Amino acid sequence: AQENIGLQFQPPPKEQNYGATAARVRRSPVMPVSRSSPAKRHYLITAVLCYGNLINFMDWFIVPGILLDIQECFKLSDGEAGLLQTVFVLCYMLAAPIFGYLGDRYNRKIILGAGIFFWSGVTLGSSFISELYCWIFFLSRGLVGIGTASYSTIAPTIIADLFEEGKRTTMLSIFYIFIPVGSGLGYVLAASMADVTGDWHWAFRITPCMGGLALVLLILLVPHRTQRRTAAHRALSISGTIRVAAEKPGVLQTAKTTWYQDVISLAKNWSFVWSSLGLTAMAFITGALGMWMPQFLYRAQLVQRIVSPCLQKPCNSSNSLIFGGITVGTGILGVITGAEVARRLRKINNKADPLICATSMFTSALCLYIALMVAQTSILSTFIFVAFGELFLSVNWAVVTDILLYVVTPRRQSTAIALQILVSHLLGDAGSPYLIGAISNAIQAKNDNSFQWSFWSMQYSFILCAFVGVFGGGFFLLTSFYIEDDRKEAER
């Protein structure tokens, strides 16, 4: 909050409306403000970053899209299969704070480019691993997680620096649409390539080519250095009082702090803490659903005798295709709806963002519970309620990032995003795929080896997600108690 030493200007009047751009253009009696639209180049840069985010999340969910084939190839139990995603997310979250530190201090374009090159190369290499080297396949997934951490940590901060006011909310919403879109297309790509080629390994050979294109676009279109805007820059640069600190050395002096000081400050920011725990609940649910929902639907169909057991490769991938399509559709609709509802409700309630997140989490938990209960009797009803559950989860993606960006001072945002990634994945989707699989294994071990108990074991373990969703809603309610004071502190 004590960010701008030596730069004096008249304090702004109290504002009722805020959003992803908590640092707004201030009006004062002595400073007329002229609004200028972002340069077309900024939209182009954002499009490149969105494309990279698409590939990022496609790589995340290739494995769940062909999980049956991978289990058959490497002879993996439910618990071991869940560990595949756990290894990926553990490496991802442990690398995130490192990239957050680097992103706040060094050239972000170079870090992004190196990350894309690394994870694309490892993904391509994993497509040539035979069933004799299962441990190498696990290792490759961990290395891909390290590469993707660089992107998820740094790319949003570049977008945040390119736009002002409501434009940032819109651009970040578009960026985060590609989380569910990329996730869903990961299922579709994996299942389609396995069906077309008859070999699941080909699913890992498409995204590296897309990553190569992303790297070329990044090199050509994203500037070598992107300006980091502070709250004072955002308040004054448009009026012409200052343009950039580099043009007038000494005009703007930023207090330098250590990483440890940044972490301590963030730990005292209760809006950041509680919203991060709410995001953790979201990550837990999405990680479990993403890994196991197609498998759960397959087992429900076995119980209803809609399909026959998978005895040859490739296995039936219709559930992955349908679930992938649902993820894409609900993701786009959910993120857009969440951003628009938040934009409107902020005009009448400064606590709108956390209250929207809390409501959507409670509703999502109820929909997922109903989906689990009706799965044995109606696959169609299960798909419908799963779709609603994912829709309400997707409402929160951009809104949670909005909260972070206006309760955390700009010079700590990369570190804050990195810490949020660490916490949400450590306690969320790093463990949920393995935990659901392990609980399923434990239940199966104590009962008959039958299709019925195979389904029930997964159903009982999945119920945990509904309870986690209720806790997530509670965390967002707690956020609403602190958000106004923390926003004012960050602006100050």
Coordinates of C-alpha atoms in Angstrom, one line a residue:
A1 CA 0.0 0.0 0.0
Q2 CA 2.9 2.4 0.7
E3 CA 4.0 2.0 -2.9
N4 CA 4.5 5.5 -4.3
I5 CA 7.1 7.5 -2.3
G6 CA 7.6 11.1 -3.3
L7 CA 4.6 11.2 -5.7
Q8 CA 2.0 13.5 -4.3
F9 CA -1.5 14.0 -5.7
Q10 CA -4.9 14.9 -4.3
P11 CA -6.7 11.9 -2.8
P12 CA -9.6 10.6 -4.9
P13 CA -13.2 10.7 -3.8
K14 CA -14.8 7.6 -2.6
E15 CA -16.0 5.3 -5.5
Q16 CA -19.0 3.0 -5.4
N17 CA -18.1 0.9 -8.4
Y18 CA -15.0 -1.2 -8.8
G19 CA -13.9 -4.5 -10.4
A20 CA -10.9 -6.1 -11.8
T21 CA -9.4 -2.6 -12.1
A22 CA -9.5 -1.6 -8.5
A23 CA -6.9 1.0 -9.4
R24 CA -9.1 3.3 -11.5
V25 CA -8.6 6.6 -13.2
R26 CA -9.3 9.2 -10.5
R27 CA -11.1 12.4 -11.1
S28 CA -9.9 15.5 -9.2
P29 CA -10.7 19.2 -9.5
V30 CA -7.2 20.0 -10.9
M31 CA -6.8 17.0 -13.2
P32 CA -9.1 16.6 -16.2
V33 CA -9.1 13.1 -17.5
S34 CA -9.4 12.1 -21.2
R35 CA -10.3 8.5 -21.9
S36 CA -8.4 6.8 -24.7
S37 CA -9.1 3.4 -26.0
P38 CA -6.4 0.7 -25.8
A39 CA -4.2 0.3 -28.8
K40 CA -5.0 -2.5 -31.2
R41 CA -1.7 -4.0 -30.4
H42 CA -2.9 -4.6 -26.9
Y43 CA -5.8 -6.7 -28.1
L44 CA -3.4 -8.6 -30.4
I45 CA -1.1 -9.4 -27.5
T46 CA -4.1 -10.5 -25.4
A47 CA -5.2 -12.8 -28.2
V48 CA -1.7 -14.4 -28.3
L49 CA -1.8 -14.9 -24.5
C50 CA -5.3 -16.4 -24.7
Y51 CA -4.1 -18.8 -27.4
G52 CA -1.3 -19.9 -25.1
N53 CA -3.7 -20.4 -22.3
L54 CA -5.9 -22.6 -24.5
I55 CA -2.9 -24.9 -25.2
N56 CA -1.9 -24.8 -21.6
F57 CA -5.2 -26.3 -20.4
M58 CA -5.5 -28.7 -23.3
D59 CA -2.2 -30.3 -22.1
W60 CA -3.7 -30.5 -18.6
F61 CA -6.6 -32.7 -19.6
I62 CA -5.3 -34.9 -22.3
V63 CA -4.6 -37.7 -19.8
P64 CA -8.2 -37.7 -18.3
G65 CA -9.6 -37.8 -21.9
I66 CA -7.9 -41.2 -22.5
L67 CA -7.6 -42.5 -19.0
L68 CA -9.1 -45.9 -19.7
D69 CA -6.5 -46.5 -22.4
I70 CA -3.7 -45.3 -20.2
Q71 CA -4.9 -47.5 -17.3
E72 CA -5.0 -50.5 -19.6
C73 CA -1.6 -49.8 -21.1
F74 CA 0.3 -49.2 -17.8
K75 CA -1.9 -51.5 -15.7
L76 CA -2.8 -48.7 -13.2
S77 CA -5.4 -49.0 -10.4
D78 CA -7.7 -46.1 -9.6
G79 CA -5.3 -44.7 -7.0
E80 CA -2.3 -44.9 -9.3
A81 CA -4.2 -43.3 -12.2
G82 CA -5.2 -40.4 -9.9
L83 CA -1.6 -40.0 -9.0
L84 CA -0.8 -39.1 -12.6
Q85 CA -2.7 -35.8 -12.3
T86 CA -1.4 -35.3 -8.7
V87 CA 2.2 -35.5 -9.9
F88 CA 1.4 -32.9 -12.6
V89 CA -0.3 -30.5 -10.2
L90 CA 2.3 -30.9 -7.5
C91 CA 5.1 -29.9 -9.8
Y92 CA 2.9 -27.1 -11.2
M93 CA 2.2 -25.6 -7.8
L94 CA 5.7 -25.9 -6.5
A95 CA 7.1 -24.2 -9.5
A96 CA 4.5 -21.4 -9.4
P97 CA 6.1 -19.3 -6.6
I98 CA 9.5 -19.4 -8.3
F99 CA 8.0 -18.0 -11.5
G100 CA 6.0 -15.5 -9.5
Y101 CA 9.2 -14.2 -8.0
L102 CA 10.9 -14.1 -11.4
G103 CA 7.9 -12.5 -13.0
D104 CA 7.9 -9.6 -10.6
R105 CA 11.6 -8.9 -11.2
Y106 CA 12.7 -10.1 -14.7
N107 CA 11.6 -10.0 -18.3
R108 CA 8.2 -11.7 -18.5
K109 CA 8.4 -12.4 -22.3
I110 CA 11.5 -14.6 -22.0
I111 CA 10.0 -16.5 -19.1
L112 CA 6.8 -17.2 -21.0
G113 CA 8.7 -18.3 -24.2
A114 CA 10.9 -20.6 -22.2
G115 CA 7.9 -22.2 -20.5
I116 CA 6.0 -22.8 -23.8
F117 CA 9.1 -24.4 -25.4
F118 CA 9.8 -26.6 -22.4
W119 CA 6.3 -28.0 -21.8
S120 CA 5.6 -28.5 -25.5
G121 CA 8.9 -30.4 -25.9
V122 CA 8.2 -32.7 -22.9
T123 CA 4.6 -33.4 -24.1
L124 CA 5.9 -34.5 -27.5
G125 CA 8.6 -36.7 -25.9
S126 CA 6.0 -38.4 -23.6
S127 CA 4.1 -39.7 -26.7
F128 CA 7.0 -42.1 -27.4
I129 CA 7.1 -43.7 -24.0
S130 CA 6.3 -47.4 -24.1
E131 CA 4.3 -49.4 -21.4
L132 CA 7.7 -50.7 -20.0
Y133 CA 8.6 -47.3 -18.7
C134 CA 5.6 -46.2 -16.6
W135 CA 7.8 -44.2 -14.2
I136 CA 9.1 -42.0 -17.1
F137 CA 5.5 -41.2 -18.1
F138 CA 4.8 -40.1 -14.6
L139 CA 8.0 -38.0 -14.6
S140 CA 7.1 -36.4 -18.0
R141 CA 3.7 -35.2 -16.5
G142 CA 5.5 -33.6 -13.7
L143 CA 7.9 -31.7 -16.0
V144 CA 4.9 -30.5 -18.1
G145 CA 3.4 -29.1 -14.9
I146 CA 6.6 -27.1 -14.3
G147 CA 6.4 -25.6 -17.8
T148 CA 2.8 -24.6 -17.5
A149 CA 3.4 -22.9 -14.2
S150 CA 5.4 -20.2 -15.9
Y151 CA 2.4 -19.3 -18.1
S152 CA -0.4 -19.4 -15.6
T153 CA 1.5 -17.2 -13.2
I154 CA 2.8 -14.5 -15.5
A155 CA 0.3 -14.1 -18.4
P156 CA -2.6 -12.6 -16.4
T157 CA -0.3 -9.8 -15.0
I158 CA 0.7 -8.8 -18.6
I159 CA -3.0 -8.5 -19.5
A160 CA -3.6 -6.5 -16.3
D161 CA -0.9 -4.0 -17.3
L162 CA -2.3 -3.5 -20.8
F163 CA -5.8 -2.3 -19.9
E164 CA -7.6 0.2 -17.7
E165 CA -11.1 0.2 -16.0
G166 CA -13.7 -2.2 -17.3
K167 CA -11.6 -3.2 -20.2
R168 CA -9.4 -5.3 -17.9
T169 CA -12.4 -7.1 -16.5
T170 CA -13.5 -8.0 -20.1
M171 CA -10.0 -9.0 -21.2
L172 CA -9.3 -11.2 -18.1
S173 CA -12.7 -12.8 -18.5
I174 CA -11.8 -13.7 -22.1
F175 CA -8.4 -15.1 -20.9
Y176 CA -10.1 -17.2 -18.2
I177 CA -12.7 -18.5 -20.6
F178 CA -9.9 -20.6 -22.1
I179 CA -9.5 -22.5 -18.9
P180 CA -12.7 -24.5 -19.4
V181 CA -12.5 -24.3 -23.2
G182 CA -8.9 -25.7 -23.2
S183 CA -9.9 -28.3 -20.6
G184 CA -12.8 -29.5 -22.7
L185 CA -10.9 -29.5 -25.9
G186 CA -8.2 -31.5 -24.2
Y187 CA -10.8 -34.3 -23.7
V188 CA -12.1 -34.0 -27.2
L189 CA -8.6 -33.9 -28.8
A190 CA -7.4 -36.9 -26.8
A191 CA -10.5 -39.0 -27.4
S192 CA -10.7 -38.1 -31.1
M193 CA -7.0 -38.9 -31.8
A194 CA -7.2 -42.2 -30.0
D195 CA -10.3 -43.1 -32.1
V196 CA -8.9 -42.0 -35.4
T197 CA -5.4 -43.5 -35.1
G198 CA -6.2 -46.4 -32.8
D199 CA -3.2 -45.4 -30.7
W200 CA -3.6 -43.1 -27.6
H201 CA 0.0 -41.9 -27.9
W202 CA -1.0 -39.6 -30.9
A203 CA -3.1 -37.5 -28.4
F204 CA 0.2 -36.0 -27.1
R205 CA 1.5 -35.0 -30.6
I206 CA -0.9 -32.2 -31.5
T207 CA -0.5 -29.7 -28.8
P208 CA 3.3 -29.4 -29.2
C209 CA 2.7 -28.2 -32.8
M210 CA 0.2 -25.7 -31.4
G211 CA 2.8 -24.7 -28.8
G212 CA 5.4 -24.0 -31.5
L213 CA 3.0 -21.6 -33.2
A214 CA 2.3 -19.9 -29.9
L215 CA 6.0 -19.4 -29.3
V216 CA 6.4 -17.8 -32.8
L217 CA 3.5 -15.5 -32.1
L218 CA 4.9 -14.6 -28.7
I219 CA 8.3 -13.7 -30.2
L220 CA 6.8 -11.6 -33.1
L221 CA 3.9 -9.8 -31.4
V222 CA 4.6 -9.4 -27.7
P223 CA 7.0 -6.6 -26.9
H224 CA 10.3 -7.5 -25.3
R225 CA 9.5 -5.4 -22.3
T226 CA 5.9 -4.8 -21.0
Q227 CA 5.3 -1.8 -18.8
R228 CA 4.4 -2.6 -15.2
R229 CA 1.7 -0.1 -14.2
T230 CA 1.5 1.0 -10.6
A231 CA -1.6 2.5 -8.9
A232 CA -0.1 6.0 -9.4
H233 CA 0.5 5.3 -13.1
R234 CA -3.0 4.2 -13.6
A235 CA -4.3 7.3 -11.8
L236 CA -2.2 9.8 -13.6
S237 CA -0.8 8.5 -16.9
I238 CA -3.9 9.1 -19.0
S239 CA -4.2 12.7 -17.9
G240 CA -0.7 13.4 -19.1
T241 CA 0.7 14.3 -15.7
I242 CA 3.1 11.4 -16.1
R243 CA 3.5 9.0 -18.9
V244 CA 6.0 6.3 -17.8
A245 CA 8.5 6.4 -15.1
A246 CA 11.3 5.6 -17.6
E247 CA 10.7 8.9 -19.4
K248 CA 11.1 11.0 -16.3
P249 CA 13.4 9.3 -13.8
G250 CA 12.8 10.3 -10.3
V251 CA 9.1 11.2 -10.8
L252 CA 8.0 7.9 -9.5
Q253 CA 9.9 5.9 -6.8
T254 CA 8.7 2.5 -5.8
A255 CA 9.5 1.1 -2.4
K256 CA 11.4 -2.2 -2.8
T257 CA 10.5 -5.1 -0.6
T258 CA 11.8 -8.6 -0.2
W259 CA 9.8 -11.7 -1.2
Y260 CA 9.4 -12.5 2.5
Q261 CA 7.9 -9.1 3.2
D262 CA 5.5 -9.6 0.3
V263 CA 4.4 -12.9 1.7
I264 CA 3.8 -11.5 5.2
S265 CA 1.8 -8.6 3.7
L266 CA -0.4 -11.0 1.7
A267 CA -0.9 -13.2 4.7
K268 CA -2.4 -10.3 6.5
N269 CA -4.7 -9.5 3.6
W270 CA -7.9 -11.4 4.7
S271 CA -9.7 -10.9 1.4
F272 CA -6.8 -12.6 -0.4
V273 CA -6.6 -15.4 2.2
W274 CA -10.3 -16.3 2.2
S275 CA -10.8 -16.0 -1.5
S276 CA -7.7 -18.2 -2.1
L277 CA -9.3 -20.8 0.1
G278 CA -12.5 -20.5 -1.8
L279 CA -10.5 -21.0 -5.0
T280 CA -8.9 -24.0 -3.4
A281 CA -12.3 -25.6 -3.0
M282 CA -13.1 -24.9 -6.7
A283 CA -9.8 -26.5 -7.7
F284 CA -10.5 -29.6 -5.5
I285 CA -13.8 -30.1 -7.3
T286 CA -12.7 -29.4 -10.8
G287 CA -9.6 -31.6 -10.4
A288 CA -11.7 -34.5 -9.2
L289 CA -14.4 -34.0 -11.9
G290 CA -11.8 -33.6 -14.6
M291 CA -10.0 -36.8 -13.8
W292 CA -12.8 -39.1 -12.9
M293 CA -16.2 -38.0 -14.3
P294 CA -15.9 -39.8 -17.7
Q295 CA -14.8 -43.0 -15.8
F296 CA -17.7 -42.6 -13.4
L297 CA -20.2 -42.2 -16.2
Y298 CA -18.7 -45.3 -17.9
R299 CA -19.2 -47.3 -14.7
A300 CA -22.8 -46.1 -14.4
Q301 CA -23.4 -47.2 -18.0
L302 CA -21.9 -50.6 -17.2
V303 CA -24.4 -51.0 -14.3
Q304 CA -27.3 -50.0 -16.5
R305 CA -25.9 -52.4 -19.2
I306 CA -25.8 -49.5 -21.7
V307 CA -22.2 -50.4 -22.7
S308 CA -20.0 -53.5 -22.5
P309 CA -16.7 -53.7 -20.7
C310 CA -13.6 -52.4 -22.5
L311 CA -11.7 -55.4 -23.6
Q312 CA -9.8 -53.9 -26.5
K313 CA -8.0 -50.7 -27.5
P314 CA -9.0 -48.0 -27.9
C315 CA -11.8 -47.9 -25.3
N316 CA -15.1 -46.2 -25.9
S317 CA -14.4 -42.5 -25.6
S318 CA -18.0 -41.1 -26.0
N319 CA -18.2 -40.0 -22.4
S320 CA -14.9 -38.0 -22.7
L321 CA -16.2 -36.4 -25.9
I322 CA -19.6 -35.4 -24.3
F323 CA -18.0 -34.3 -21.0
G324 CA -15.4 -32.3 -23.0
G325 CA -18.2 -30.6 -24.9
I326 CA -20.1 -29.8 -21.7
T327 CA -16.9 -28.3 -20.2
V328 CA -16.4 -26.1 -23.2
G329 CA -20.0 -24.9 -23.4
T330 CA -20.5 -24.3 -19.7
G331 CA -17.1 -22.7 -19.3
I332 CA -17.8 -20.1 -22.0
L333 CA -21.3 -19.3 -20.7
G334 CA -20.2 -19.4 -17.0
V335 CA -17.2 -17.0 -17.3
I336 CA -19.2 -14.5 -19.5
T337 CA -22.2 -14.7 -17.1
G338 CA -20.0 -14.3 -14.0
A339 CA -18.2 -11.2 -15.4
E340 CA -21.4 -9.6 -16.6
V341 CA -23.4 -10.2 -13.4
A342 CA -20.4 -9.0 -11.3
R343 CA -20.2 -5.8 -13.5
R344 CA -23.8 -5.0 -12.9
L345 CA -24.1 -5.9 -9.2
R346 CA -20.9 -3.9 -8.3
K347 CA -22.9 -0.7 -9.0
I348 CA -25.2 -1.4 -6.1
N349 CA -23.1 -3.5 -3.8
N350 CA -19.4 -3.3 -3.1
K351 CA -19.4 -6.8 -1.8
A352 CA -20.9 -8.3 -5.0
D353 CA -17.9 -10.3 -6.1
P354 CA -17.5 -12.6 -3.1
L355 CA -21.3 -12.9 -2.7
I356 CA -21.6 -14.1 -6.3
C357 CA -18.8 -16.6 -5.8
A358 CA -20.4 -17.9 -2.6
T359 CA -23.8 -18.3 -4.2
S360 CA -22.4 -20.1 -7.2
M361 CA -20.4 -22.5 -5.0
F362 CA -23.4 -23.5 -2.9
T363 CA -25.5 -24.0 -6.1
S364 CA -22.8 -26.0 -7.8
A365 CA -22.4 -28.3 -4.8
L366 CA -26.1 -29.1 -4.8
C367 CA -26.2 -29.8 -8.5
L368 CA -23.2 -32.2 -8.3
Y369 CA -24.8 -34.0 -5.4
I370 CA -28.0 -34.6 -7.4
A371 CA -25.9 -35.7 -10.4
L372 CA -24.2 -38.4 -8.3
M373 CA -27.5 -39.6 -6.8
V374 CA -29.3 -40.0 -10.2
A375 CA -26.4 -41.6 -12.1
Q376 CA -27.5 -45.2 -11.5
T377 CA -30.9 -44.6 -13.0
S378 CA -30.5 -41.9 -15.6
I379 CA -27.4 -41.0 -17.5
L380 CA -29.1 -38.1 -19.2
S381 CA -30.1 -36.5 -15.9
T382 CA -26.5 -37.0 -14.7
F383 CA -25.1 -35.1 -17.7
I384 CA -27.7 -32.3 -17.1
F385 CA -26.8 -31.8 -13.5
V386 CA -23.1 -32.1 -14.1
A387 CA -23.5 -29.4 -16.7
F388 CA -25.2 -27.1 -14.2
G389 CA -22.6 -27.9 -11.6
E390 CA -19.7 -27.0 -14.0
L391 CA -21.6 -23.9 -15.1
F392 CA -21.8 -22.4 -11.6
L393 CA -18.2 -23.3 -11.0
S394 CA -17.1 -21.5 -14.1
V395 CA -19.0 -18.3 -13.0
N396 CA -16.2 -17.8 -10.5
W397 CA -13.0 -18.0 -12.6
A398 CA -12.7 -14.4 -13.7
V399 CA -14.4 -13.0 -10.6
V400 CA -11.9 -14.6 -8.2
T401 CA -9.0 -13.1 -10.2
D402 CA -10.8 -9.7 -10.2
I403 CA -10.8 -9.9 -6.4
L404 CA -7.1 -10.6 -6.2
L405 CA -6.2 -7.7 -8.6
Y406 CA -8.0 -5.1 -6.6
V407 CA -7.2 -6.2 -3.1
V408 CA -3.4 -6.7 -3.8
T409 CA -1.2 -3.8 -4.7
P410 CA 0.1 -4.1 -8.3
R411 CA 3.8 -4.7 -7.4
R412 CA 2.8 -7.8 -5.5
Q413 CA 0.4 -9.3 -8.0
S414 CA 2.7 -11.9 -9.6
T415 CA 3.7 -13.1 -6.2
A416 CA 0.0 -13.1 -5.0
I417 CA -1.1 -15.1 -8.1
A418 CA 1.8 -17.6 -7.5
L419 CA 0.9 -18.1 -3.9
Q420 CA -2.7 -18.5 -4.8
I421 CA -1.7 -21.1 -7.3
L422 CA 0.4 -22.9 -4.7
V423 CA -2.3 -23.0 -2.0
S424 CA -5.2 -23.8 -4.3
H425 CA -3.4 -26.6 -6.0
L426 CA -1.6 -28.0 -2.9
L427 CA -4.9 -28.3 -1.0
G428 CA -7.1 -28.7 -4.1
D429 CA -6.6 -30.5 -7.3
A430 CA -3.1 -31.8 -6.4
G431 CA -4.7 -34.3 -4.1
S432 CA -8.3 -34.6 -5.1
P433 CA -7.7 -37.0 -8.1
Y434 CA -5.6 -39.3 -6.0
L435 CA -7.8 -39.0 -3.0
I436 CA -11.0 -39.9 -4.9
G437 CA -9.2 -42.8 -6.5
A438 CA -7.7 -44.0 -3.2
I439 CA -11.1 -43.9 -1.5
S440 CA -12.6 -45.8 -4.4
N441 CA -9.9 -48.4 -4.1
A442 CA -10.4 -48.8 -0.4
I443 CA -14.2 -49.3 -0.8
Q444 CA -13.7 -51.8 -3.6
A445 CA -11.2 -53.8 -1.6
K446 CA -13.8 -54.4 1.1
N447 CA -16.5 -55.6 -1.2
D448 CA -17.3 -57.8 -4.1
N449 CA -15.3 -57.3 -7.4
S450 CA -18.4 -56.4 -9.4
F451 CA -19.6 -53.7 -11.8
Q452 CA -22.1 -52.6 -9.1
W453 CA -19.5 -52.0 -6.4
S454 CA -17.1 -50.5 -8.9
F455 CA -19.7 -47.9 -9.6
W456 CA -20.7 -47.4 -5.9
S457 CA -17.1 -47.0 -4.8
M458 CA -16.6 -44.1 -7.2
Q459 CA -20.0 -42.6 -6.3
Y460 CA -19.3 -42.7 -2.6
S461 CA -15.9 -41.1 -3.0
F462 CA -17.3 -38.4 -5.3
I463 CA -19.7 -37.2 -2.6
L464 CA -16.7 -35.6 -0.9
C465 CA -16.7 -33.0 -3.7
A466 CA -20.2 -31.8 -2.7
F467 CA -19.1 -31.1 0.9
V468 CA -16.0 -29.3 -0.3
G469 CA -18.2 -27.1 -2.4
V470 CA -20.2 -26.0 0.7
F471 CA -16.9 -25.1 2.5
G472 CA -15.9 -23.1 -0.6
G473 CA -19.1 -21.1 -0.4
G474 CA -18.4 -20.4 3.2
F475 CA -14.9 -19.1 2.5
F476 CA -16.2 -16.7 -0.1
L477 CA -18.8 -15.4 2.4
L478 CA -15.9 -14.7 4.8
T479 CA -14.2 -12.8 2.0
S480 CA -17.2 -10.4 1.8
F481 CA -16.5 -9.2 5.4
Y482 CA -13.1 -7.9 4.6
I483 CA -13.1 -6.9 0.9
E484 CA -14.0 -3.2 1.2
D485 CA -11.2 -2.4 3.7
D486 CA -8.6 -4.4 1.8
R487 CA -9.6 -2.8 -1.5
K488 CA -9.1 0.7 0.0
E489 CA -5.8 -0.3 1.5
A490 CA -4.5 -1.6 -1.9
E491 CA -5.6 1.6 -3.6
R492 CA -4.0 3.7 -1.0

